mmCIF file with all atom_site columns, N, CA and C in Angstrom:
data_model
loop_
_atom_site.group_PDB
_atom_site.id
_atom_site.type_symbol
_atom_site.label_atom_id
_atom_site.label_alt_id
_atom_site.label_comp_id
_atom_site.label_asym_id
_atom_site.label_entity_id
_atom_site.label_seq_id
_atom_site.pdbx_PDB_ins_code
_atom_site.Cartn_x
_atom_site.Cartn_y
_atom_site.Cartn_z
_atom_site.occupancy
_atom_site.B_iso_or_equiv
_atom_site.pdbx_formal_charge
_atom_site.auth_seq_id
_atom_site.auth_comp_id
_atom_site.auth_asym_id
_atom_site.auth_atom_id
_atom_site.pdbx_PDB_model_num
ATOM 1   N N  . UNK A 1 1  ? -11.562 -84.683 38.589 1.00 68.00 ? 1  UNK A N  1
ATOM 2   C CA . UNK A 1 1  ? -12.655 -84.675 37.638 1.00 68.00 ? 1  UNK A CA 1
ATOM 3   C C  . UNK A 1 1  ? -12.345 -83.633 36.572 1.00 68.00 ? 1  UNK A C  1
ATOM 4   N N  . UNK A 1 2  ? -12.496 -84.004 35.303 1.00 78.00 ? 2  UNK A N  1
ATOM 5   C CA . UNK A 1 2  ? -12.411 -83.509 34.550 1.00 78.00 ? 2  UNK A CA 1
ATOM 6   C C  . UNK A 1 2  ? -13.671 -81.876 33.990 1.00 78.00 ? 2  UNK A C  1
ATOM 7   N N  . UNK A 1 3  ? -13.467 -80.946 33.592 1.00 81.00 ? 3  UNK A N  1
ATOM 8   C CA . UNK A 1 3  ? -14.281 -80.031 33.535 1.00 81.00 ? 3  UNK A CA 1
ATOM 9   C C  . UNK A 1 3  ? -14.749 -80.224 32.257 1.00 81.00 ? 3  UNK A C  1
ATOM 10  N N  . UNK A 1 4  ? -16.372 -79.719 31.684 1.00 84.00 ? 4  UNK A N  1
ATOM 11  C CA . UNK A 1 4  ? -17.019 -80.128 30.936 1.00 84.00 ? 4  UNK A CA 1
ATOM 12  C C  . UNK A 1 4  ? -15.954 -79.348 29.943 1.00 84.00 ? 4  UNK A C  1
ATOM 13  N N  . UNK A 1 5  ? -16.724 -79.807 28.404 1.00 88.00 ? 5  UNK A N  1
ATOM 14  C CA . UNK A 1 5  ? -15.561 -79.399 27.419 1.00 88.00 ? 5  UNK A CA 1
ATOM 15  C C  . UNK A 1 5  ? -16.424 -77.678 27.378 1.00 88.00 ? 5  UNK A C  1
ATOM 16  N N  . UNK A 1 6  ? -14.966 -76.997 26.807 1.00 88.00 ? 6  UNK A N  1
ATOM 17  C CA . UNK A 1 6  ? -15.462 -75.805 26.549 1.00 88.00 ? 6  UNK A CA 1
ATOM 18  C C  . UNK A 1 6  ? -15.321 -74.927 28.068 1.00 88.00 ? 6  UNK A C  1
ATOM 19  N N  . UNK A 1 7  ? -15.219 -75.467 29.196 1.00 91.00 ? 7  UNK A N  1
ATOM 20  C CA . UNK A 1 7  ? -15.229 -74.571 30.288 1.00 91.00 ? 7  UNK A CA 1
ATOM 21  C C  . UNK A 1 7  ? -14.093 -73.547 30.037 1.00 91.00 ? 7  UNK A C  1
ATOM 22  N N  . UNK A 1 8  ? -13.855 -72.522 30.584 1.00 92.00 ? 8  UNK A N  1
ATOM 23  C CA . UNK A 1 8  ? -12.659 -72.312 30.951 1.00 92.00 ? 8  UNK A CA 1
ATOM 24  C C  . UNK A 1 8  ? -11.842 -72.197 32.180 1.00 92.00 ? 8  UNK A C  1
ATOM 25  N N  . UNK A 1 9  ? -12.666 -73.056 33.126 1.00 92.00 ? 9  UNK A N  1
ATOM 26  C CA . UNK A 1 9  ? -11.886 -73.030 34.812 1.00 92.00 ? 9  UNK A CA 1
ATOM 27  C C  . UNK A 1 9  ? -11.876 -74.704 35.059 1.00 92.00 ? 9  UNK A C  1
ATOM 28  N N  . UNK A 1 10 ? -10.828 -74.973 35.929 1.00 92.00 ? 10 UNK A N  1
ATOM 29  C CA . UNK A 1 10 ? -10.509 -76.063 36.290 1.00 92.00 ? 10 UNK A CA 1
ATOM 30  C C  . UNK A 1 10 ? -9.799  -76.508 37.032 1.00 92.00 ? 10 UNK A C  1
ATOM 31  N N  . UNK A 1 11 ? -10.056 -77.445 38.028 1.00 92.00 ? 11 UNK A N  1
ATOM 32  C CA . UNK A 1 11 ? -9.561  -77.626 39.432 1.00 92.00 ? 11 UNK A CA 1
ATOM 33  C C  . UNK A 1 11 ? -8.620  -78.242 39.111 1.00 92.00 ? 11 UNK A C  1
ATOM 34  N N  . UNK A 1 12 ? -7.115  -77.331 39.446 1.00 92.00 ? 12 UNK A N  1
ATOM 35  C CA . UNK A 1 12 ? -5.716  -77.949 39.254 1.00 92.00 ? 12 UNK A CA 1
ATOM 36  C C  . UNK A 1 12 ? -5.347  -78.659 40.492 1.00 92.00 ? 12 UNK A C  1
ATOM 37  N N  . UNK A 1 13 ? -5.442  -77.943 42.067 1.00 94.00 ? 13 UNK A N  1
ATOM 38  C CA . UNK A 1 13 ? -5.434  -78.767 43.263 1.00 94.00 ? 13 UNK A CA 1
ATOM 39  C C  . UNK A 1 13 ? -6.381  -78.444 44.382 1.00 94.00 ? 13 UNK A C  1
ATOM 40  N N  . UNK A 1 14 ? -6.536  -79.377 45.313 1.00 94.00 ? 14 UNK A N  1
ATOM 41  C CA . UNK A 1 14 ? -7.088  -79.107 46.556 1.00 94.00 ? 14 UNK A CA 1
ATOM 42  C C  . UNK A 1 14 ? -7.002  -79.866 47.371 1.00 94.00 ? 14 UNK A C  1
ATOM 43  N N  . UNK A 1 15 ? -6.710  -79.416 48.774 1.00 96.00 ? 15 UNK A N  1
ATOM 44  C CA . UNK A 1 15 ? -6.705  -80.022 50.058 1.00 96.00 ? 15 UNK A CA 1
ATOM 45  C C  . UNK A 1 15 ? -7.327  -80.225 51.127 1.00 96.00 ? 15 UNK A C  1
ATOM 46  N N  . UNK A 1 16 ? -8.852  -80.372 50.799 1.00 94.00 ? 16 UNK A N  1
ATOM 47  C CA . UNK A 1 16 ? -9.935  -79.750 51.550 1.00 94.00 ? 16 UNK A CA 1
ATOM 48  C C  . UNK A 1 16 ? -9.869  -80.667 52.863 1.00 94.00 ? 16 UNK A C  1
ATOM 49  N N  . UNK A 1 17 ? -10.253 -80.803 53.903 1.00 95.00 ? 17 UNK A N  1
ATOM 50  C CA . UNK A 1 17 ? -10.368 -81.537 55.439 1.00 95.00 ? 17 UNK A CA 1
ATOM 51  C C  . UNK A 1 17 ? -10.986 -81.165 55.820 1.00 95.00 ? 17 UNK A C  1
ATOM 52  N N  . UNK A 1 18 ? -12.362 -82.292 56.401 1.00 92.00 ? 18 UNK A N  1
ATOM 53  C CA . UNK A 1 18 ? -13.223 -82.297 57.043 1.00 92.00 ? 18 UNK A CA 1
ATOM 54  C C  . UNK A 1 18 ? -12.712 -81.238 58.543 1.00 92.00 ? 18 UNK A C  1
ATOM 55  N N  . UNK A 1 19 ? -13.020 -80.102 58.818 1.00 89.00 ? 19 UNK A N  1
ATOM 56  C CA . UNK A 1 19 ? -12.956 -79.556 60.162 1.00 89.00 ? 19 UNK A CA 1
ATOM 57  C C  . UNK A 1 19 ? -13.951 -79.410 61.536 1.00 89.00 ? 19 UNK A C  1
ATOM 58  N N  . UNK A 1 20 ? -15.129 -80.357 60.730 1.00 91.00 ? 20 UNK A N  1
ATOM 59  C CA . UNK A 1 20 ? -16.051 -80.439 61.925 1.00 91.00 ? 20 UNK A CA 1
ATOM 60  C C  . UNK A 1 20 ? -17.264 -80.896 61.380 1.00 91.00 ? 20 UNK A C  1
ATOM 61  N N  . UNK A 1 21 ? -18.148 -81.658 61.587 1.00 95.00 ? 21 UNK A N  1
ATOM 62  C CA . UNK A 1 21 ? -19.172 -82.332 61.360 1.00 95.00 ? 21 UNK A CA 1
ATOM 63  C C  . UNK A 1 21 ? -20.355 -82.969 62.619 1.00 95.00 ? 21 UNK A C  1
ATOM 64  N N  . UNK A 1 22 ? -21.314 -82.958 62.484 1.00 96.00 ? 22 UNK A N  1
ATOM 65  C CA . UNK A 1 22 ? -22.204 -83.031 63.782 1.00 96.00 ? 22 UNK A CA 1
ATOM 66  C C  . UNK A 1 22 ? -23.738 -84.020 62.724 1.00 96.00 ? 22 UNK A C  1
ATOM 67  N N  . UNK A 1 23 ? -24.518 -84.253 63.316 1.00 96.00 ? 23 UNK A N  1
ATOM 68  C CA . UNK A 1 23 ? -25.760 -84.320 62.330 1.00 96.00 ? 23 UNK A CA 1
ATOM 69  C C  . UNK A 1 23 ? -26.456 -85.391 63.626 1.00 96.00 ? 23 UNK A C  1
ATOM 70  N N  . UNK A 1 24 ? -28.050 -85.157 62.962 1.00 96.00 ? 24 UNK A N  1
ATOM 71  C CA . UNK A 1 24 ? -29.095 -85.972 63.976 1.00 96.00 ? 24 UNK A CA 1
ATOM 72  C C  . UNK A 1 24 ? -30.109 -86.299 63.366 1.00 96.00 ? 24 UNK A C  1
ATOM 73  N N  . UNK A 1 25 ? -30.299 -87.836 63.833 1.00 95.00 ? 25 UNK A N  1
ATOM 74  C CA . UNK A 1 25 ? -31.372 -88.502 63.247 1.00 95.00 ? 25 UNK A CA 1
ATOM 75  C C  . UNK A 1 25 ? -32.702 -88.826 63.625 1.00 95.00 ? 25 UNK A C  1
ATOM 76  N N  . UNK A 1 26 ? -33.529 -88.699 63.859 1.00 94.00 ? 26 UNK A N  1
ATOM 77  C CA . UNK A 1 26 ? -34.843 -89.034 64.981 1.00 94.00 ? 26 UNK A CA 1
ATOM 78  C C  . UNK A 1 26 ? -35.964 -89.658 64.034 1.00 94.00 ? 26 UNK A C  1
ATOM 79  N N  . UNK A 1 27 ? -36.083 -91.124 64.680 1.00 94.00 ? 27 UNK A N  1
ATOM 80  C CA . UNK A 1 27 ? -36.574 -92.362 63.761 1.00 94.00 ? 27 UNK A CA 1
ATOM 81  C C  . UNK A 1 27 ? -38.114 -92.339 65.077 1.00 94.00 ? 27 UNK A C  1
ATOM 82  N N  . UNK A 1 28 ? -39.190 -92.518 64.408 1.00 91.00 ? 28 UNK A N  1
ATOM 83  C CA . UNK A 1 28 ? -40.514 -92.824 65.039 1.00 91.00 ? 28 UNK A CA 1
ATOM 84  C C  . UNK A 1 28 ? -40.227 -94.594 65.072 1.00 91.00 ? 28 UNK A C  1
ATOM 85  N N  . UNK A 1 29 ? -40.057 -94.654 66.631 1.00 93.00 ? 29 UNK A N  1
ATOM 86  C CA . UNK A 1 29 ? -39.975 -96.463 67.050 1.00 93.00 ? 29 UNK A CA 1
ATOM 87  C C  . UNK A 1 29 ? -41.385 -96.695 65.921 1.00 93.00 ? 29 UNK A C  1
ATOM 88  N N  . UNK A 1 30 ? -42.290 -96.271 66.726 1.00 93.00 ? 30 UNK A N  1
ATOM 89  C CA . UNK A 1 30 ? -43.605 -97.304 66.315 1.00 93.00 ? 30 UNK A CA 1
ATOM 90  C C  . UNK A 1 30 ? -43.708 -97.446 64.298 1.00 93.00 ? 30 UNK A C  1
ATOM 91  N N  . UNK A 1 31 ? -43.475 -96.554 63.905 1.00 89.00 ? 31 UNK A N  1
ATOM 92  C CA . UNK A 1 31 ? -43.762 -96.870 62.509 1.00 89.00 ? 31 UNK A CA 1
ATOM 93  C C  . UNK A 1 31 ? -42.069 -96.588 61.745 1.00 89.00 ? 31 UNK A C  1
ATOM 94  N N  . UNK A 1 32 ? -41.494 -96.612 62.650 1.00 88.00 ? 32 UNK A N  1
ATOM 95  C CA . UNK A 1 32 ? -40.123 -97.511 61.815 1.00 88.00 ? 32 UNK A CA 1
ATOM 96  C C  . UNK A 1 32 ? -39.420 -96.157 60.651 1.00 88.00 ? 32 UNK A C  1
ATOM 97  N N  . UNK A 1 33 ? -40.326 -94.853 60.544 1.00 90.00 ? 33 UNK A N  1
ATOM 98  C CA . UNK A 1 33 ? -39.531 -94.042 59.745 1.00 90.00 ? 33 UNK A CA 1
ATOM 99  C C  . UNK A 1 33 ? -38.711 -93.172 60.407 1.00 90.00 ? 33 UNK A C  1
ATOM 100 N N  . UNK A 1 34 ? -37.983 -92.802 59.599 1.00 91.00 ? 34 UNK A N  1
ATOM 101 C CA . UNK A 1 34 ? -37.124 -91.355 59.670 1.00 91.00 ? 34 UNK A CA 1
ATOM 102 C C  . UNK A 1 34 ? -37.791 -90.079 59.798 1.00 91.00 ? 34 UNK A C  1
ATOM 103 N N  . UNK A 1 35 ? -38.199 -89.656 61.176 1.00 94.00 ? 35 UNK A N  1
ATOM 104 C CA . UNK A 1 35 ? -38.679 -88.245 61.135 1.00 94.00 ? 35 UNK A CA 1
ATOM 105 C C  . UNK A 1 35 ? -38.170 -87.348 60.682 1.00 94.00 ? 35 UNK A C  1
ATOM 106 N N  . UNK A 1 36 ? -36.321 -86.817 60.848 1.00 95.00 ? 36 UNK A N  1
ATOM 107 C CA . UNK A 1 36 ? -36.069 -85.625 60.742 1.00 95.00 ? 36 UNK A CA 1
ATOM 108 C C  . UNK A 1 36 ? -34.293 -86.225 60.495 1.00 95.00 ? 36 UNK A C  1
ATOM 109 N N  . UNK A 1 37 ? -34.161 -85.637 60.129 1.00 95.00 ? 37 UNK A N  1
ATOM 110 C CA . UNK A 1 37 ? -32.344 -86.097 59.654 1.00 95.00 ? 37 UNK A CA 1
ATOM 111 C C  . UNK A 1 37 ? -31.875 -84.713 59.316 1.00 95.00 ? 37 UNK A C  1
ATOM 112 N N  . UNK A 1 38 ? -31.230 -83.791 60.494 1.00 96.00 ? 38 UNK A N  1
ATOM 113 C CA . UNK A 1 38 ? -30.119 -82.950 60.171 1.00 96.00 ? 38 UNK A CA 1
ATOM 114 C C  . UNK A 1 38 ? -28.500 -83.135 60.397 1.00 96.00 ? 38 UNK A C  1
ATOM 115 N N  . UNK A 1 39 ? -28.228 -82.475 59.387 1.00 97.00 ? 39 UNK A N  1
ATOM 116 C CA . UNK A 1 39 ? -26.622 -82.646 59.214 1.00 97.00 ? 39 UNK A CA 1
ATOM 117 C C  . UNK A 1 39 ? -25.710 -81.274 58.569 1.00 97.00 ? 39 UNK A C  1
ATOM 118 N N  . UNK A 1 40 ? -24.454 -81.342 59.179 1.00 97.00 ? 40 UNK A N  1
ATOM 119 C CA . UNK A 1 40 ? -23.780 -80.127 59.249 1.00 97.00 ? 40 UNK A CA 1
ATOM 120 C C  . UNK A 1 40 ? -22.381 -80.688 58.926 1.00 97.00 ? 40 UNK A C  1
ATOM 121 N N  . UNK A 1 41 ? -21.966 -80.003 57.704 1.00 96.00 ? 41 UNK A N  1
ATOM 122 C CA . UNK A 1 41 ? -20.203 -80.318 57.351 1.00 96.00 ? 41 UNK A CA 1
ATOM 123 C C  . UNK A 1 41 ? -19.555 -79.326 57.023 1.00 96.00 ? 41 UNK A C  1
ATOM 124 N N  . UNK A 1 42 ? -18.342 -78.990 58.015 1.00 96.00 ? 42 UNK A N  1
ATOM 125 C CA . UNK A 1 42 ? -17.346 -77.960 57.881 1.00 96.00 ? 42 UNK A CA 1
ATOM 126 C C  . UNK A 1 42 ? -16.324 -78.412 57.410 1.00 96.00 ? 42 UNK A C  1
ATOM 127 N N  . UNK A 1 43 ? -15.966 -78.104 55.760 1.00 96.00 ? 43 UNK A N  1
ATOM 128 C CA . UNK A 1 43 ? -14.468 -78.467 55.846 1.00 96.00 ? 43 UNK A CA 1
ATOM 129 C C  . UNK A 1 43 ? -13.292 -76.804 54.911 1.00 96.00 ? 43 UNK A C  1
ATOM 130 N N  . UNK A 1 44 ? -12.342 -77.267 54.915 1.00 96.00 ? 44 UNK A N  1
ATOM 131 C CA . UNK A 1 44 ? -11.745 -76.156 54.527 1.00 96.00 ? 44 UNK A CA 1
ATOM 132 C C  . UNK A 1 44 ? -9.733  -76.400 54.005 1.00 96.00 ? 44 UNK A C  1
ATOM 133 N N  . UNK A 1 45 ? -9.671  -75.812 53.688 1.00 97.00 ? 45 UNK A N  1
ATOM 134 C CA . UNK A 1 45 ? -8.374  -76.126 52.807 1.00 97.00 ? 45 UNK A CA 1
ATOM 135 C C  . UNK A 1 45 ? -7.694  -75.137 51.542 1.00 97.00 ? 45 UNK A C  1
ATOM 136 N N  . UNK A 1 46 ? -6.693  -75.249 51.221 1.00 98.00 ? 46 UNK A N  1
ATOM 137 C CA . UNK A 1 46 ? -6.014  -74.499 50.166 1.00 98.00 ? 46 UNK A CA 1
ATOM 138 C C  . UNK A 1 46 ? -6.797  -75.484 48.458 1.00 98.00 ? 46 UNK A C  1
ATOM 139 N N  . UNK A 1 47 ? -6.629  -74.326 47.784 1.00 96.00 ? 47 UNK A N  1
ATOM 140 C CA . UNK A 1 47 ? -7.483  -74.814 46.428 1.00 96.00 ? 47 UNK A CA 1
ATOM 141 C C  . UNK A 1 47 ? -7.146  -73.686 45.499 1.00 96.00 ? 47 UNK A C  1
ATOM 142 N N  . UNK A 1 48 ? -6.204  -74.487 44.356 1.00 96.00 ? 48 UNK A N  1
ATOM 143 C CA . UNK A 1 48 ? -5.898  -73.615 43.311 1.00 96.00 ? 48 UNK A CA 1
ATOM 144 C C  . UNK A 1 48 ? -7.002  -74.082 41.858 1.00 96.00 ? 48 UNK A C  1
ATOM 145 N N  . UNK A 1 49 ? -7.185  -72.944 41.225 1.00 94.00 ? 49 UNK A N  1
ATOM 146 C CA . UNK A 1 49 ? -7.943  -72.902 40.204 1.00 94.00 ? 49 UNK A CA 1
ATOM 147 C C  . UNK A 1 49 ? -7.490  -72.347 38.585 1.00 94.00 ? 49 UNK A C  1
ATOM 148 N N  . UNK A 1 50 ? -7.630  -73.003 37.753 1.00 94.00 ? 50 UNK A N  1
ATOM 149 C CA . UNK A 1 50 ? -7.006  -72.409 36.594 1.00 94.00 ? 50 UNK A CA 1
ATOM 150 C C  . UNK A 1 50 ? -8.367  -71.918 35.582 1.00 94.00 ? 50 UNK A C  1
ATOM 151 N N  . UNK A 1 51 ? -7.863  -70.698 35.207 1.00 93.00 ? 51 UNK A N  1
ATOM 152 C CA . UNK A 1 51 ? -9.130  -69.782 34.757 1.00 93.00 ? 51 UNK A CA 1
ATOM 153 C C  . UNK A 1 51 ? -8.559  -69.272 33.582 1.00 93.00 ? 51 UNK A C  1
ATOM 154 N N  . UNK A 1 52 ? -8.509  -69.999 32.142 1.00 92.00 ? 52 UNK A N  1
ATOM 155 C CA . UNK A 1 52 ? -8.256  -69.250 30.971 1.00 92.00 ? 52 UNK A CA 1
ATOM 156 C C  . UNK A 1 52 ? -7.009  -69.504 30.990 1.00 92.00 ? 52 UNK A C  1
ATOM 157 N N  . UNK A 1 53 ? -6.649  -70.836 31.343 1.00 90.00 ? 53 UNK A N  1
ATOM 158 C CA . UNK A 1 53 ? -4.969  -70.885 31.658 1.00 90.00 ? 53 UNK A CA 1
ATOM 159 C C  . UNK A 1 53 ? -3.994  -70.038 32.893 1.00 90.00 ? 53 UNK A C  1
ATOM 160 N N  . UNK A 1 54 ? -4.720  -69.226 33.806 1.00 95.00 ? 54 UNK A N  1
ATOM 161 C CA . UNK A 1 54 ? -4.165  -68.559 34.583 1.00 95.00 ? 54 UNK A CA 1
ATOM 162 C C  . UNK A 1 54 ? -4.390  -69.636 36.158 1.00 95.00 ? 54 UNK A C  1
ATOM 163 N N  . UNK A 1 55 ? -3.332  -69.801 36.582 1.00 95.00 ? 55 UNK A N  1
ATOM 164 C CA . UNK A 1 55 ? -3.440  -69.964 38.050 1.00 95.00 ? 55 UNK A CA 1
ATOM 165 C C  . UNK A 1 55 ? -3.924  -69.161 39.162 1.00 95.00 ? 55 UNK A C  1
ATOM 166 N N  . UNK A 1 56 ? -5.073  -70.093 39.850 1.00 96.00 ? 56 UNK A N  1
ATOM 167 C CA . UNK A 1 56 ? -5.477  -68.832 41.003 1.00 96.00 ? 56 UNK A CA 1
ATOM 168 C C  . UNK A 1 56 ? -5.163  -69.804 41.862 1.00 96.00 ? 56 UNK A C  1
ATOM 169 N N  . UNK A 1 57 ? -4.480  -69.191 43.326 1.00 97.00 ? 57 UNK A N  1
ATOM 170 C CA . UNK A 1 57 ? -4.264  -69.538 44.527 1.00 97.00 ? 57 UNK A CA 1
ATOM 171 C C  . UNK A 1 57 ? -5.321  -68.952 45.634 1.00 97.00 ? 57 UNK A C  1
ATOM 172 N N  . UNK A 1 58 ? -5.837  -69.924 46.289 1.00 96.00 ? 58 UNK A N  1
ATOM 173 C CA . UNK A 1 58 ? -6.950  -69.735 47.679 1.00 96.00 ? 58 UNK A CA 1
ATOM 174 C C  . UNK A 1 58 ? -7.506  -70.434 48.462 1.00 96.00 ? 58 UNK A C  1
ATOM 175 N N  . UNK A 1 59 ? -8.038  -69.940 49.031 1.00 96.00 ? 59 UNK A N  1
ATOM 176 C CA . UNK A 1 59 ? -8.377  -71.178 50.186 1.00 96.00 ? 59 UNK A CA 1
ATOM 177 C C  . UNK A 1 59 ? -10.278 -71.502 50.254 1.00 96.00 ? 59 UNK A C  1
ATOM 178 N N  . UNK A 1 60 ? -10.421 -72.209 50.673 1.00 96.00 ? 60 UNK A N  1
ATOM 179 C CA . UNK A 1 60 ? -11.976 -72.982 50.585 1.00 96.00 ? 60 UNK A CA 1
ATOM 180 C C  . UNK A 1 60 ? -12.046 -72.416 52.664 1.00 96.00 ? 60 UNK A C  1
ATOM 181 N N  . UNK A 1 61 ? -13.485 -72.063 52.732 1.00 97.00 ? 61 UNK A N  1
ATOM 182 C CA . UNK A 1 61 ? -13.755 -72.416 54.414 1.00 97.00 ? 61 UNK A CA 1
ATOM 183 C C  . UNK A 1 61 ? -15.568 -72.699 53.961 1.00 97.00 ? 61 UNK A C  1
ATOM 184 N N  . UNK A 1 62 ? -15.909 -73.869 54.070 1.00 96.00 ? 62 UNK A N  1
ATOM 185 C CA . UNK A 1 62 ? -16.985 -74.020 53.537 1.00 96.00 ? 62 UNK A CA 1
ATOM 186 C C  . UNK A 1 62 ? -18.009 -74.493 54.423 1.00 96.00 ? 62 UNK A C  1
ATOM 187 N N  . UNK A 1 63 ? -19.137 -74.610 55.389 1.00 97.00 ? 63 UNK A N  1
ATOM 188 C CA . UNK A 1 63 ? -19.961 -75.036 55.446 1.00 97.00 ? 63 UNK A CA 1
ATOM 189 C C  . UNK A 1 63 ? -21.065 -75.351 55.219 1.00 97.00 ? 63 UNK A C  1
ATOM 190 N N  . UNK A 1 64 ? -21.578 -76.557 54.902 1.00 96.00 ? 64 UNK A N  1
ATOM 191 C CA . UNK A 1 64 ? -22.809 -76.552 54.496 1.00 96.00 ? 64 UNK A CA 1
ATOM 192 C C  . UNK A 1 64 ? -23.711 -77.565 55.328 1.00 96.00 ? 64 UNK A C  1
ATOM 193 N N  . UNK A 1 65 ? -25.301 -76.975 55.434 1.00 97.00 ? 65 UNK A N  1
ATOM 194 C CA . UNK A 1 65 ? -25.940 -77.885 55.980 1.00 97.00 ? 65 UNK A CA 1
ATOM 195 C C  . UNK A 1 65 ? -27.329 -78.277 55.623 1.00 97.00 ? 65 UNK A C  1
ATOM 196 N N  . UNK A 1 66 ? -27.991 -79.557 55.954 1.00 95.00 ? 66 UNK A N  1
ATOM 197 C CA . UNK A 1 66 ? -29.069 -79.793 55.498 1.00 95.00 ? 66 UNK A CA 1
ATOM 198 C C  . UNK A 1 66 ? -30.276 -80.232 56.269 1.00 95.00 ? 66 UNK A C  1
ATOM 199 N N  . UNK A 1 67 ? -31.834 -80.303 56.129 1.00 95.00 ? 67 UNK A N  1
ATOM 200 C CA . UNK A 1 67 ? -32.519 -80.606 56.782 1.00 95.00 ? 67 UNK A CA 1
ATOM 201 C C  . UNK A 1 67 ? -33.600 -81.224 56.546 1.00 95.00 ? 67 UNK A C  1
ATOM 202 N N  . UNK A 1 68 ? -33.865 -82.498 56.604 1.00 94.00 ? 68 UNK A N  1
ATOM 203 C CA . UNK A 1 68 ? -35.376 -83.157 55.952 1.00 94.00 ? 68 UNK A CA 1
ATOM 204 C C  . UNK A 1 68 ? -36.193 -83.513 57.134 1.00 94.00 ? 68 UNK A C  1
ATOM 205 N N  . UNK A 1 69 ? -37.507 -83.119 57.164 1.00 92.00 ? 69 UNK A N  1
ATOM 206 C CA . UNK A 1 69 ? -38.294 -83.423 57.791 1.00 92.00 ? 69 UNK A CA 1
ATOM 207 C C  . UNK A 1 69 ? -39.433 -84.129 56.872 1.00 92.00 ? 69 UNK A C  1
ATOM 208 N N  . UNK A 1 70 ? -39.805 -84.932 57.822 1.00 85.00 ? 70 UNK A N  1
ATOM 209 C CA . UNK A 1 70 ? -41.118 -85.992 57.333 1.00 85.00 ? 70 UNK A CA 1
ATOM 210 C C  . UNK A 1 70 ? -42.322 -84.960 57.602 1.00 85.00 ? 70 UNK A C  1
ATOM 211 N N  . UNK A 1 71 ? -43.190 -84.995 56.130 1.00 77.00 ? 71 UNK A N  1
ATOM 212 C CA . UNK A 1 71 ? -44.384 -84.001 56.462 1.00 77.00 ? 71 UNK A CA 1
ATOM 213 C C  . UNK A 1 71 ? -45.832 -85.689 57.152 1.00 77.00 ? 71 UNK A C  1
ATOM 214 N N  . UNK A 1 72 ? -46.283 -85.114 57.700 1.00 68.00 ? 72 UNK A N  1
ATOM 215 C CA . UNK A 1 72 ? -47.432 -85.944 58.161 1.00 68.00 ? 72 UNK A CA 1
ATOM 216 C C  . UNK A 1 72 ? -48.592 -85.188 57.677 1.00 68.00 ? 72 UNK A C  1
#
């Protein structure tokens, strides 16, 4: 992906891999919705960055997670 115009950083490479992922869904039989849907993604990898024309070398260890609950 290209970086908006005018930035000055921009993703030259990356190798990111999923390293672990889990998540849970809990659906109410009787009325058919989605109570609660959590989810968890670990991934991580080498990732160079160019900043003003300069190369940066580093690595990503990223998790992120999320949580929706149905309000009643």
């Amino acid at each position: 992906q290209d970086p908006p115009p005018g930035s000055p950083t921009k993703i030259v490479s990356a190798d990111l891999k999923g390293a672990d992922s889990s998540g849970e869904i809990l659906v109410d039989i009787d009325s058919g919705t989605i109570v609660s849907d959590v989810n968890k993604v670990h991934m991580k990898g080498p990732l160079t960055l160019e900043v003003n024309g300069v190369p940066l070398k580093g690595s990503v260890d990223l998790t992120m997670q999320m949580k929706a609950t149905l309000k009643q």
